[in-house]
Tab-separated table of C-alpha atoms in Angstrom:
chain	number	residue	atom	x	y	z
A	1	UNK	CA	-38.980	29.542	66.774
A	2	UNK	CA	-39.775	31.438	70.149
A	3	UNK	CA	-42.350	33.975	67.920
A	4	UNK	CA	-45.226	35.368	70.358
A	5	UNK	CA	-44.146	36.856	74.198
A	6	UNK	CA	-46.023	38.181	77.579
A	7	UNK	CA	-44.611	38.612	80.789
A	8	UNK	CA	-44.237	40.604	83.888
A	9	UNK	CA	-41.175	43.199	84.117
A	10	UNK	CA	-39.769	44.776	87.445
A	11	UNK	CA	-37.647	47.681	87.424
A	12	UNK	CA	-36.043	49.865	90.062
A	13	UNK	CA	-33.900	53.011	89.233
A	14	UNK	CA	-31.955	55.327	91.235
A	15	UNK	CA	-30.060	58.094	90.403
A	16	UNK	CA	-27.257	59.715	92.248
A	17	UNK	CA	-26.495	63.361	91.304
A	18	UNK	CA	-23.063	65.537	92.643
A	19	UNK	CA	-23.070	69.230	92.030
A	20	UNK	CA	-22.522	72.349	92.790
A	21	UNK	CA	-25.542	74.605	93.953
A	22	UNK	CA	-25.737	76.392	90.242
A	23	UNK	CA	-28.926	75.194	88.276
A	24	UNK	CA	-27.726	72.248	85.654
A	25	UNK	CA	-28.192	73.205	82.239
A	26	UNK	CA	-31.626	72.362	80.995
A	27	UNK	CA	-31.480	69.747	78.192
A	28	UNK	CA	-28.110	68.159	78.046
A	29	UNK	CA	-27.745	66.062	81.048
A	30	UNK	CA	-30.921	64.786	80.555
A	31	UNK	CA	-30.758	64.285	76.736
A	32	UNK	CA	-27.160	62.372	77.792
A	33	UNK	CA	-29.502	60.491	80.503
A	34	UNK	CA	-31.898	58.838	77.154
A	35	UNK	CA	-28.729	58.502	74.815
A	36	UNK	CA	-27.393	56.213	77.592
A	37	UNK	CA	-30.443	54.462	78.423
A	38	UNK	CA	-30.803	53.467	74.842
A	39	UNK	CA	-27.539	52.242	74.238
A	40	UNK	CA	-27.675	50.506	77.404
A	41	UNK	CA	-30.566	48.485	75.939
A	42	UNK	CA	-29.138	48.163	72.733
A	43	UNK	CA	-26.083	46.206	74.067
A	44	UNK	CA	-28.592	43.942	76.891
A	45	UNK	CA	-30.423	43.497	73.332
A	46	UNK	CA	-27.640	42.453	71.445
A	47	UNK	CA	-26.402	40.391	74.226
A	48	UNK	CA	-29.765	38.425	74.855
A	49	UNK	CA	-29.339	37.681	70.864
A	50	UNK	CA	-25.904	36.432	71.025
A	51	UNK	CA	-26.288	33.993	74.248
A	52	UNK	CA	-30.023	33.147	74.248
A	53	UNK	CA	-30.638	32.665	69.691
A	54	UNK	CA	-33.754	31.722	68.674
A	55	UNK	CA	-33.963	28.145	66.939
A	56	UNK	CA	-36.435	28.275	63.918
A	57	UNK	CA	-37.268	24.537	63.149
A	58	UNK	CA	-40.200	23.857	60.194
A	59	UNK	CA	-40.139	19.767	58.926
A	60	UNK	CA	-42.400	19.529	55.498
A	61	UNK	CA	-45.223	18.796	55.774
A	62	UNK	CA	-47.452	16.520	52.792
A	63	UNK	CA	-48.117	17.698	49.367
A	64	UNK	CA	-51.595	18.529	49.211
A	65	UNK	CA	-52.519	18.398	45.426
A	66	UNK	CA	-55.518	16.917	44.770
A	67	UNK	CA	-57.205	15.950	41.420
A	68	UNK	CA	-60.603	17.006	40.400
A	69	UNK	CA	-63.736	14.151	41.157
A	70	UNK	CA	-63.890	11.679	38.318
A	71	UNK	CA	-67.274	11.616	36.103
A	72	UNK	CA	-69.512	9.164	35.005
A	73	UNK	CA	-68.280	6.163	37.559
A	74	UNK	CA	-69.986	2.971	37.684
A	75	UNK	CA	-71.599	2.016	40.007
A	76	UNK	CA	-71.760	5.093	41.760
A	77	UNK	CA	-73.607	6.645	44.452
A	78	UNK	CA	-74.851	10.152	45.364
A	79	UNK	CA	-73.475	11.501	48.987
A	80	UNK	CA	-75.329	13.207	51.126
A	81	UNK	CA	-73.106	13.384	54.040
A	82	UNK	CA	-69.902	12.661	55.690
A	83	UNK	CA	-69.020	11.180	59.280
A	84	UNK	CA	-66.058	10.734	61.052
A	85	UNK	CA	-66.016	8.261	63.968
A	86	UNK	CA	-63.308	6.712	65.836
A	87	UNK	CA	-61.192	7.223	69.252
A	88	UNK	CA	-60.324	10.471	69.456
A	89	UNK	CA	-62.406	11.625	66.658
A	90	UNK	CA	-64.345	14.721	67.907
A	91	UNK	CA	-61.149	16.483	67.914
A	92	UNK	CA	-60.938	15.910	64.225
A	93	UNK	CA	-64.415	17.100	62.471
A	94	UNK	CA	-62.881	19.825	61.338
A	95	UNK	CA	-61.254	17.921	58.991
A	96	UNK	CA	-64.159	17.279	57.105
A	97	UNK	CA	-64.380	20.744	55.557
A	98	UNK	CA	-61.625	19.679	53.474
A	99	UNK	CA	-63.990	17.138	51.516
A	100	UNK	CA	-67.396	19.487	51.847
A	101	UNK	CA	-67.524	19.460	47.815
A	102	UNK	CA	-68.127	15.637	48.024
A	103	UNK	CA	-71.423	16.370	49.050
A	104	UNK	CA	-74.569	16.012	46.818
A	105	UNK	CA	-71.846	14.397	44.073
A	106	UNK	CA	-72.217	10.924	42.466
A	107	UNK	CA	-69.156	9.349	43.738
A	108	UNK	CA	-67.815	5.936	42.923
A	109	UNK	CA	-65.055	3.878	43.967
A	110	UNK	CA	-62.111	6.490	43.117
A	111	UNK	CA	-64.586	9.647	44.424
A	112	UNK	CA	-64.299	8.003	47.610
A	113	UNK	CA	-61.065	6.866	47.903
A	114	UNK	CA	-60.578	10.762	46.765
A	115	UNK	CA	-62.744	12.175	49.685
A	116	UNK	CA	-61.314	10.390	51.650
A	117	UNK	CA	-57.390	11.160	50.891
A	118	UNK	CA	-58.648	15.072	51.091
A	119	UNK	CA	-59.873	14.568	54.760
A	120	UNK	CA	-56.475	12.819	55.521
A	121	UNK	CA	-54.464	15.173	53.591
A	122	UNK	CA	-55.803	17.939	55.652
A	123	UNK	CA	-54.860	16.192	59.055
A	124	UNK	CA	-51.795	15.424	57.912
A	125	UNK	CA	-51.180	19.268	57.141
A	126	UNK	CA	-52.400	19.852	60.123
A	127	UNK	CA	-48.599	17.719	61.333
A	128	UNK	CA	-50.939	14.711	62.822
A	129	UNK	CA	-48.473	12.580	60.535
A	130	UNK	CA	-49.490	9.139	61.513
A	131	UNK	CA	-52.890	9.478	61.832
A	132	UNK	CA	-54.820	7.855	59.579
A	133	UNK	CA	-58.427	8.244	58.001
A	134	UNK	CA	-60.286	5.107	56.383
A	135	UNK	CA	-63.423	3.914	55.205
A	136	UNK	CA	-64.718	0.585	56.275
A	137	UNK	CA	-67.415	-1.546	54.577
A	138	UNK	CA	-70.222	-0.132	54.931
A	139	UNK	CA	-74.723	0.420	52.993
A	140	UNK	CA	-73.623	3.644	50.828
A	141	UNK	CA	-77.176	3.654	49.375
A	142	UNK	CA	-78.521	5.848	52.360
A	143	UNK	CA	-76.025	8.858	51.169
A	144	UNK	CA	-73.792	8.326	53.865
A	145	UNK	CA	-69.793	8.160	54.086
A	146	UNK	CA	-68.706	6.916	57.226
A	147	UNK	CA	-64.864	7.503	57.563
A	148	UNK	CA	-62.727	6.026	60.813
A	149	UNK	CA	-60.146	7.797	62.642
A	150	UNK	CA	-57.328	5.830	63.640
A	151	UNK	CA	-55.311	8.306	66.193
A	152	UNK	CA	-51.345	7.623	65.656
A	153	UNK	CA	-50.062	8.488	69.268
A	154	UNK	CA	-46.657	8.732	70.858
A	155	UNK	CA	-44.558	5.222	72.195
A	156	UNK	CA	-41.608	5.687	73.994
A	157	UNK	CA	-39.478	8.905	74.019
A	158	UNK	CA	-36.083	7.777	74.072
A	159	UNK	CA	-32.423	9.018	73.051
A	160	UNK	CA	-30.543	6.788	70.585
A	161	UNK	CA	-27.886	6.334	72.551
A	162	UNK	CA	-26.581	6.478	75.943
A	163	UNK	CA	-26.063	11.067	76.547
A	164	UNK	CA	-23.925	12.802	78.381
A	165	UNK	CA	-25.621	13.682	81.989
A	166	UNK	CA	-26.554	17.543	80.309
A	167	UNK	CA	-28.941	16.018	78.161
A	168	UNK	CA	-32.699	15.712	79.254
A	169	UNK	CA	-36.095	15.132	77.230
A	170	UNK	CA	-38.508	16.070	79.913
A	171	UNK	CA	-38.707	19.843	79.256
A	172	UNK	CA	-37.582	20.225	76.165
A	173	UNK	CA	-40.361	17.874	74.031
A	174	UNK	CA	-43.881	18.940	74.878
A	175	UNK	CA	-45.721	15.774	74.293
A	176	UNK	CA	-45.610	12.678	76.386
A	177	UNK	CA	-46.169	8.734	75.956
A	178	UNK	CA	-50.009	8.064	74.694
A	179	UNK	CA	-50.211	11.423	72.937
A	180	UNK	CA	-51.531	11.815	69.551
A	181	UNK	CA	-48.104	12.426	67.190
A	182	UNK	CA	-48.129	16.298	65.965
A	183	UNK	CA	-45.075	17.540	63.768
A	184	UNK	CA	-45.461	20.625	65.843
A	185	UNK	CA	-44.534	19.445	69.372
A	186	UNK	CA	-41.272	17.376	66.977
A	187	UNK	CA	-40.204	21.154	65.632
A	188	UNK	CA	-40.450	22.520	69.347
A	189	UNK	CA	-38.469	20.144	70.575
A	190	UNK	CA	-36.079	20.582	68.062
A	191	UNK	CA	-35.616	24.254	68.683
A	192	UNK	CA	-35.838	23.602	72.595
A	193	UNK	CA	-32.681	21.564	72.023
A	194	UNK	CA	-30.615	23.376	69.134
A	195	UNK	CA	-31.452	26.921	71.069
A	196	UNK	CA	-28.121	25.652	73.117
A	197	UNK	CA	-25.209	26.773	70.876
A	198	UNK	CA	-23.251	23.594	71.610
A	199	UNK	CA	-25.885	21.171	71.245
A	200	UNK	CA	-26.938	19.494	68.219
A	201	UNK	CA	-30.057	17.171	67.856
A	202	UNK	CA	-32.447	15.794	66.007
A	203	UNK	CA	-35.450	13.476	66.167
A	204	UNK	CA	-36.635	10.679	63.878
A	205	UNK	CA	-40.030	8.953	64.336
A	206	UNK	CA	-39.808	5.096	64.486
A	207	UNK	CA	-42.250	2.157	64.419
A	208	UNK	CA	-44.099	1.666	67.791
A	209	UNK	CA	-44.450	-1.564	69.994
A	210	UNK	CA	-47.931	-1.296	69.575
A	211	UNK	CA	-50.383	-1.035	67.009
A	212	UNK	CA	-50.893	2.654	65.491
A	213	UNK	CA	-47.622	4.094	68.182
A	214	UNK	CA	-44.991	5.432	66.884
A	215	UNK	CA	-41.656	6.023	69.505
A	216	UNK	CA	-39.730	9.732	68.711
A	217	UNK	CA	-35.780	9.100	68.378
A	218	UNK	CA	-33.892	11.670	69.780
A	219	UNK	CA	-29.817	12.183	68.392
A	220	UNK	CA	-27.788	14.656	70.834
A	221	UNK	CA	-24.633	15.647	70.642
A	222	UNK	CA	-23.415	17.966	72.631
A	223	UNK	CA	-20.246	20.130	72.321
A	224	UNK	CA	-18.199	22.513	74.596
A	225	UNK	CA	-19.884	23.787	77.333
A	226	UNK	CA	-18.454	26.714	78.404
A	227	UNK	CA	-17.019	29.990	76.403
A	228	UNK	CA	-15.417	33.282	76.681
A	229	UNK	CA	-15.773	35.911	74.296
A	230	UNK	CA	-14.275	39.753	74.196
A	231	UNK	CA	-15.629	42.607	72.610
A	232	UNK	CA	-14.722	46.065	71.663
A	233	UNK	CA	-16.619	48.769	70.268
A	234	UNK	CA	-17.141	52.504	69.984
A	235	UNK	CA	-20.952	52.757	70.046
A	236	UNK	CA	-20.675	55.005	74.179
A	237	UNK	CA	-20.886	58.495	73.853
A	238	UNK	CA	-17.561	60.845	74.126
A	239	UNK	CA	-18.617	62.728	77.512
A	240	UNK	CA	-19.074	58.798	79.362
A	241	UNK	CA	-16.622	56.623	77.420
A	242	UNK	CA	-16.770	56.255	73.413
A	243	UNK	CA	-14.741	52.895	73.300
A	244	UNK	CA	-16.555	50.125	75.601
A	245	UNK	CA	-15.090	46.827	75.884
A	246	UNK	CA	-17.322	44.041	77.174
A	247	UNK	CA	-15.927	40.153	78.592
A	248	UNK	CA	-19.134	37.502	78.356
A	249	UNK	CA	-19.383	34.096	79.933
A	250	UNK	CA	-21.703	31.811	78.566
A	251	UNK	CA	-22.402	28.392	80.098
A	252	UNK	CA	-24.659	26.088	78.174
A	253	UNK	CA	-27.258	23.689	80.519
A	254	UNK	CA	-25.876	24.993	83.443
A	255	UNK	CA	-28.452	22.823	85.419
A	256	UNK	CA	-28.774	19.851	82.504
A	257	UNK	CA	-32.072	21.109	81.457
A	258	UNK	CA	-31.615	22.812	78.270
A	259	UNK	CA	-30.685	25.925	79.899
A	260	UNK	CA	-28.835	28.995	79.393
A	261	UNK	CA	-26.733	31.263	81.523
A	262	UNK	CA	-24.367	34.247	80.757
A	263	UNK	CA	-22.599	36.877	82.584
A	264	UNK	CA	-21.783	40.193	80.728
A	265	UNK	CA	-18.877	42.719	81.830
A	266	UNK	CA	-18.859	45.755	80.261
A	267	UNK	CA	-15.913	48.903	81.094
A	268	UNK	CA	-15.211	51.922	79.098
A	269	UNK	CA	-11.153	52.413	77.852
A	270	UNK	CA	-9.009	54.524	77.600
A	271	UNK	CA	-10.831	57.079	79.611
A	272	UNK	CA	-9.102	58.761	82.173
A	273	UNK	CA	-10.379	61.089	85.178
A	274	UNK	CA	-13.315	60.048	86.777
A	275	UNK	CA	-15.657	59.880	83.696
A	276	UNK	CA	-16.936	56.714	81.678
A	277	UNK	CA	-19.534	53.852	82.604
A	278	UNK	CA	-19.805	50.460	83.626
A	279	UNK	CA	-22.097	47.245	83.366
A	280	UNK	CA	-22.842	44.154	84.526
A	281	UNK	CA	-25.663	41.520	83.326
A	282	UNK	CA	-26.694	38.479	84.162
A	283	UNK	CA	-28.816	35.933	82.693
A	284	UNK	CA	-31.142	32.611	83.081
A	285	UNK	CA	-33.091	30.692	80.449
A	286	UNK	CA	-34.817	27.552	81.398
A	287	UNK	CA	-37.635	25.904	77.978
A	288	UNK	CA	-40.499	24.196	79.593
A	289	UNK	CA	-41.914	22.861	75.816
A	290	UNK	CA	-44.176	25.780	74.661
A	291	UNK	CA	-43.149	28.153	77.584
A	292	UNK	CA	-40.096	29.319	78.570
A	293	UNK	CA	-38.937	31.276	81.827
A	294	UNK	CA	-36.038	33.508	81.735
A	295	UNK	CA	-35.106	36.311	84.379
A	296	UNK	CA	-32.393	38.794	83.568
A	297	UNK	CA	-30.459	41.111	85.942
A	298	UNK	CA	-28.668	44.449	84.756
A	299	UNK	CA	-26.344	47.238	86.694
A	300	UNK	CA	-24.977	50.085	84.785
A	301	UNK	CA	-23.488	53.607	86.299
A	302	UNK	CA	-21.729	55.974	84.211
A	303	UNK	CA	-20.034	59.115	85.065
A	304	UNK	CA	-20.900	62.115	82.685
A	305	UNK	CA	-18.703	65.714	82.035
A	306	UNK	CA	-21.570	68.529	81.671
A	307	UNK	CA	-20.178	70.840	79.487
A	308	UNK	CA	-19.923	74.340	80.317
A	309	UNK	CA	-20.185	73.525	84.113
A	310	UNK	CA	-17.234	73.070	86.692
A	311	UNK	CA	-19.322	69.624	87.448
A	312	UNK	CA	-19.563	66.039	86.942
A	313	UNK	CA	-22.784	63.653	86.881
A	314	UNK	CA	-22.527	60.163	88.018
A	315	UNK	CA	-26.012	57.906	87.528
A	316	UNK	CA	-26.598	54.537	88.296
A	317	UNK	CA	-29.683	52.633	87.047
A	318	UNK	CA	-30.251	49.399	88.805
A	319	UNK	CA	-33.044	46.475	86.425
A	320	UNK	CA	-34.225	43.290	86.928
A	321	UNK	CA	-36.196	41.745	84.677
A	322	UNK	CA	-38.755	38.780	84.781
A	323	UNK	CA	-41.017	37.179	82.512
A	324	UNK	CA	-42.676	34.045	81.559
A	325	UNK	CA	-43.253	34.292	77.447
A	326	UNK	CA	-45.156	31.475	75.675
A	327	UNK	CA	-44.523	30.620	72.441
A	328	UNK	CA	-46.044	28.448	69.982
């Protein structure tokens, strides 16, 4: 799911023009100058999408269905107010909203246990999975429900089995040992791994050595590495080269750190005399859990026939591109 980006971009243009001291004509080289520019990006587009997909991961998350408060429970006892104590539980006191009607109710022994399975419920929707919410013995006659937090953090972080050296955990998960367990840093690392077209992965949660851990499982498989595809289209304008064939090379983890790297070469055919264009891109992605830093480098020059003019255009646009985008 990489859905939100920011980042810095650098560009640097140049243009080189040849002619003959007559005035151009007005619109058409430059009107050729945007067509090109856009179908420039349009391939660096489609190329980013081929080499660099987006992995979308989502694991379900708790029914929340809840019945309504049972009436007329004996004995029973009118609530006044709810606390939540426990390690870590200021970051969860939000989480009492969820059972705000149980206040100023007569609540017996299923009312509570009810109450109490709504404040869970809505940390477990929250993907805190093995976190837990309890009530111990405790004076209800004051009015007050004391619940306890008990935190479900991360054990180890291990593979399965022994990988291949291209497989790493470091950058790709973005929780460590002692965290509290959240479904959302599982589904990030899932799409940090299964972004690389040749890997496949996925990551079960396990009991913990200790008391309330719980160690994250990781399966990866990896396939080929490397591949080669050509391409062949007609999408280039008829004055710089209708019919562009393109030759990519994509390595997966070039550096064993769930990276990406492609080289693009792109050629008009069948064009003959000096017009047509040419392209060359490169391309880095490295995940670092919620971020992600990927620089891109682009050439293209084309050649262009002005019509009615004993001339020819040549421009070359030079890009490089570099930006940081977070996602979460």
């Amino acid at each position: 799911m990489f859905p939100t980006l920011a980042g810095v971009l650098l560009a640097f243009s140049s243009s080189i023009i040849a002619a003959t001291p007559s005035a151009p004509p007005a619109q058409e080289p430059a009107a050729i100058d945007a067509r090109e520019q856009l179908r420039q990006q349009q391939r660096e587009r489609a190329l980013r999408e081929q080499n660099t997909p987006q992995a979308d991961e989502r694991l379900p998350r708790p029914n929340m269905a809840q019945p309504d408060y049972p009436t007329n429970e004996q004995p029973c006892f009118t609530i006044s107010k709810l606390i939540l104590v426990g390690d870590s539980a200021t970051r969860f006191q939000w989480a009492l909203n969820a059972a705000a009607d149980a206040r100023g109710r007569f609540l017996g022994g299923q009312g509570i246990v009810l109450a109490i399975n709504k404040v869970q419920n809505a940390i477990l929707a929250k993907g805190y999975v093995t976190t837990r919410v309890m009530a111990q013995e405790q004076d209800l006659t004051k009015g007050v429900l004391t619940l306890t937090l008990q935190p479900g953090r991360i054990g180890d972080i291990r593979f399965d089995t022994p990988v291949f050296w291209r497989g790493r955990l470091w950058n790709a998960i973005p929780a460590s040992k002692g965290d509290i367990l959240n479904l959302r840093d599982i589904e990030q690392g899932l799409e940090n791994f299964k972004r690389v077209p040749s890997v496949n992965a996925d990551i079960k949660i396990i009991p913990g050595v200790r008391e309330a851990t719980s160690g994250l499982q990781v399966n990866w498989k990896a396939g080929r590495p490397v591949r080669l595809s050509l391409g062949l289209d007609d999408s280039g304008g008829k004055s710089t080269g209708q019919y562009l064939g393109s030759a990519t090379l994509s390595v997966d983890t070039p550096f064993a750190q769930n990276d990406l790297f492609y080289a693009n070469l792109g050629e008009d055919l069948f064009q003959h005399g000096p017009f047509g264009n040419r392209s060359h891109t490169l391309n880095y992605f490295l995940p670092l859990g919620y971020w992600a830093f990927s620089t891109n480098y682009s050439d293209y020059s084309y050649h262009q026939n002005i019509p009615n003019a004993n001339e020819s255009r040549a421009c070359t646009e030079n890009c490089v591109n570099a930006h940081t985008p977070i996602t979460c």
